[in-house]
Coordinates of C-alpha atoms in Angstrom, one line a residue:
M1 CA -138.9 -148.9 7.8
T2 CA -135.9 -148.6 5.6
T3 CA -134.3 -151.4 3.7
T4 CA -130.7 -151.5 3.0
T5 CA -129.0 -153.6 0.4
K6 CA -125.6 -154.8 1.2
I7 CA -123.3 -154.5 -1.8
P8 CA -121.0 -157.6 -2.1
T9 CA -117.3 -156.8 -1.5
E10 CA -116.4 -158.0 -5.0
M11 CA -118.7 -155.3 -6.5
L12 CA -117.1 -152.6 -4.3
V13 CA -113.7 -153.7 -5.5
L14 CA -115.0 -153.6 -9.1
M15 CA -116.4 -150.1 -8.6
N16 CA -113.1 -148.9 -7.2
H17 CA -111.2 -150.3 -10.2
I18 CA -113.7 -148.6 -12.5
Y19 CA -113.2 -145.3 -10.7
E20 CA -109.4 -145.6 -11.0
L21 CA -109.7 -146.4 -14.7
N22 CA -111.9 -143.4 -15.3
K23 CA -109.5 -141.2 -13.4
G24 CA -106.6 -142.4 -15.5
V25 CA -104.8 -144.1 -12.6
R26 CA -104.9 -147.3 -14.5
H27 CA -105.1 -148.2 -18.2
M28 CA -106.1 -151.8 -17.6
V29 CA -107.4 -153.9 -14.8
L30 CA -107.5 -157.6 -14.0
F31 CA -110.5 -158.2 -11.7
T32 CA -111.1 -161.8 -10.4
C33 CA -114.5 -162.6 -9.0
N34 CA -116.7 -165.5 -8.2
K35 CA -118.7 -166.5 -11.3
K36 CA -121.9 -165.7 -9.4
Y37 CA -121.0 -162.0 -9.8
S38 CA -120.1 -162.2 -13.5
E39 CA -123.5 -160.9 -14.7
L40 CA -123.3 -157.9 -12.3
A41 CA -119.8 -157.1 -13.3
I42 CA -120.5 -157.3 -17.1
Q43 CA -123.6 -155.2 -16.7
R44 CA -121.6 -152.5 -14.8
L45 CA -118.8 -152.4 -17.4
E46 CA -121.3 -152.4 -20.4
S47 CA -123.4 -149.6 -18.8
Q48 CA -120.2 -147.5 -18.7
G49 CA -119.0 -148.5 -22.2
I50 CA -115.9 -150.1 -20.8
P51 CA -114.4 -152.8 -23.1
Y52 CA -113.6 -156.1 -21.4
L53 CA -112.4 -159.7 -21.9
L54 CA -113.4 -162.7 -19.9
Q55 CA -111.3 -165.7 -18.9
P56 CA -112.2 -168.7 -16.7
A57 CA -110.1 -168.9 -13.5
G58 CA -110.7 -172.4 -12.1
Q59 CA -114.1 -173.8 -11.4
Q60 CA -115.7 -171.0 -9.4
N61 CA -113.9 -167.8 -10.5
L62 CA -113.6 -165.6 -13.6
N63 CA -110.9 -163.2 -14.6
V64 CA -112.3 -160.0 -16.1
Y65 CA -109.8 -157.8 -17.9
F66 CA -111.0 -154.3 -18.7
G67 CA -109.7 -151.0 -19.8
R68 CA -108.2 -149.4 -22.8
R69 CA -109.0 -151.3 -26.0
E70 CA -105.4 -151.3 -27.3
C71 CA -104.3 -153.0 -24.0
L72 CA -107.1 -155.6 -24.3
E73 CA -106.0 -156.4 -27.8
A74 CA -102.5 -157.2 -26.5
I75 CA -104.0 -159.2 -23.7
R76 CA -106.0 -161.2 -26.2
L77 CA -102.7 -162.2 -27.9
I78 CA -100.7 -162.8 -24.7
V79 CA -103.0 -164.5 -22.3
T80 CA -104.2 -167.5 -24.2
R81 CA -104.2 -170.0 -21.3
P82 CA -104.6 -169.9 -17.5
L83 CA -102.3 -167.4 -15.8
N84 CA -100.3 -170.1 -14.0
Q85 CA -99.3 -171.5 -17.4
L86 CA -97.9 -168.2 -18.8
T87 CA -94.2 -168.2 -19.7
P88 CA -92.0 -165.9 -17.5
E89 CA -92.0 -163.4 -20.3
E90 CA -95.8 -163.4 -20.7
D91 CA -96.2 -163.1 -16.9
F92 CA -93.7 -160.1 -16.9
I93 CA -95.5 -158.3 -19.7
L94 CA -98.9 -158.9 -18.1
G95 CA -97.7 -157.6 -14.7
A96 CA -96.1 -154.5 -16.3
M97 CA -99.3 -153.8 -18.3
L98 CA -101.4 -154.0 -15.1
G99 CA -99.1 -151.4 -13.5
Y100 CA -97.5 -153.7 -10.9
D101 CA -94.3 -152.5 -9.3
L102 CA -91.7 -152.8 -12.1
C103 CA -88.8 -153.8 -9.9
A104 CA -90.9 -156.5 -8.2
Q105 CA -91.9 -157.7 -11.7
C106 CA -88.2 -157.9 -12.7
E107 CA -87.4 -159.9 -9.5
R108 CA -90.3 -162.2 -10.2
Y109 CA -89.1 -162.7 -13.7
C110 CA -85.6 -163.6 -12.7
K111 CA -86.9 -166.0 -10.1
R112 CA -89.1 -167.7 -12.6
K113 CA -86.2 -168.0 -15.0
G114 CA -84.1 -169.5 -12.2
Q115 CA -81.6 -166.7 -12.2
C116 CA -82.2 -165.4 -8.7
E117 CA -81.8 -167.5 -5.6
G118 CA -84.5 -165.5 -3.9
K119 CA -82.0 -163.8 -1.6
C120 CA -82.7 -160.4 -3.1
Q121 CA -85.8 -159.5 -1.2
G122 CA -86.2 -156.3 -3.2
K123 CA -82.4 -155.6 -3.1
C124 CA -81.6 -156.9 -6.6
E125 CA -78.4 -154.8 -6.7
E126 CA -76.9 -157.4 -4.4
C127 CA -77.5 -160.1 -7.1
I128 CA -76.4 -157.8 -9.9
N129 CA -73.2 -156.7 -8.1
R130 CA -72.3 -160.3 -7.2
N131 CA -72.5 -161.5 -10.8

């Protein structure tokens, strides 16, 4: 009789992020998981010598930032409160550091600053040409 252990989806996602980090696809990752997986996540990161930062994300979740040390040092200075309380500028910097689509980050920034009526839908040149 063989026994199989089901790996939680959160841990599979974490392992994929670690793979991408090790391959150089990413320099930094934001991994959000249920707090019940925090010990497993921390053990995995520490076993591979990957620096990380922890931040509570509500009652049940935890944000785990990990990757290059210099990126984490910047995160330590920028992300000093819950993500939904970041300024538009801090939100933009974080998204760019995480490797999110830069044009989408620009559009998000403009919306948060109240400079975009949301009509762009990825066609920011329409807003730019109109102004």
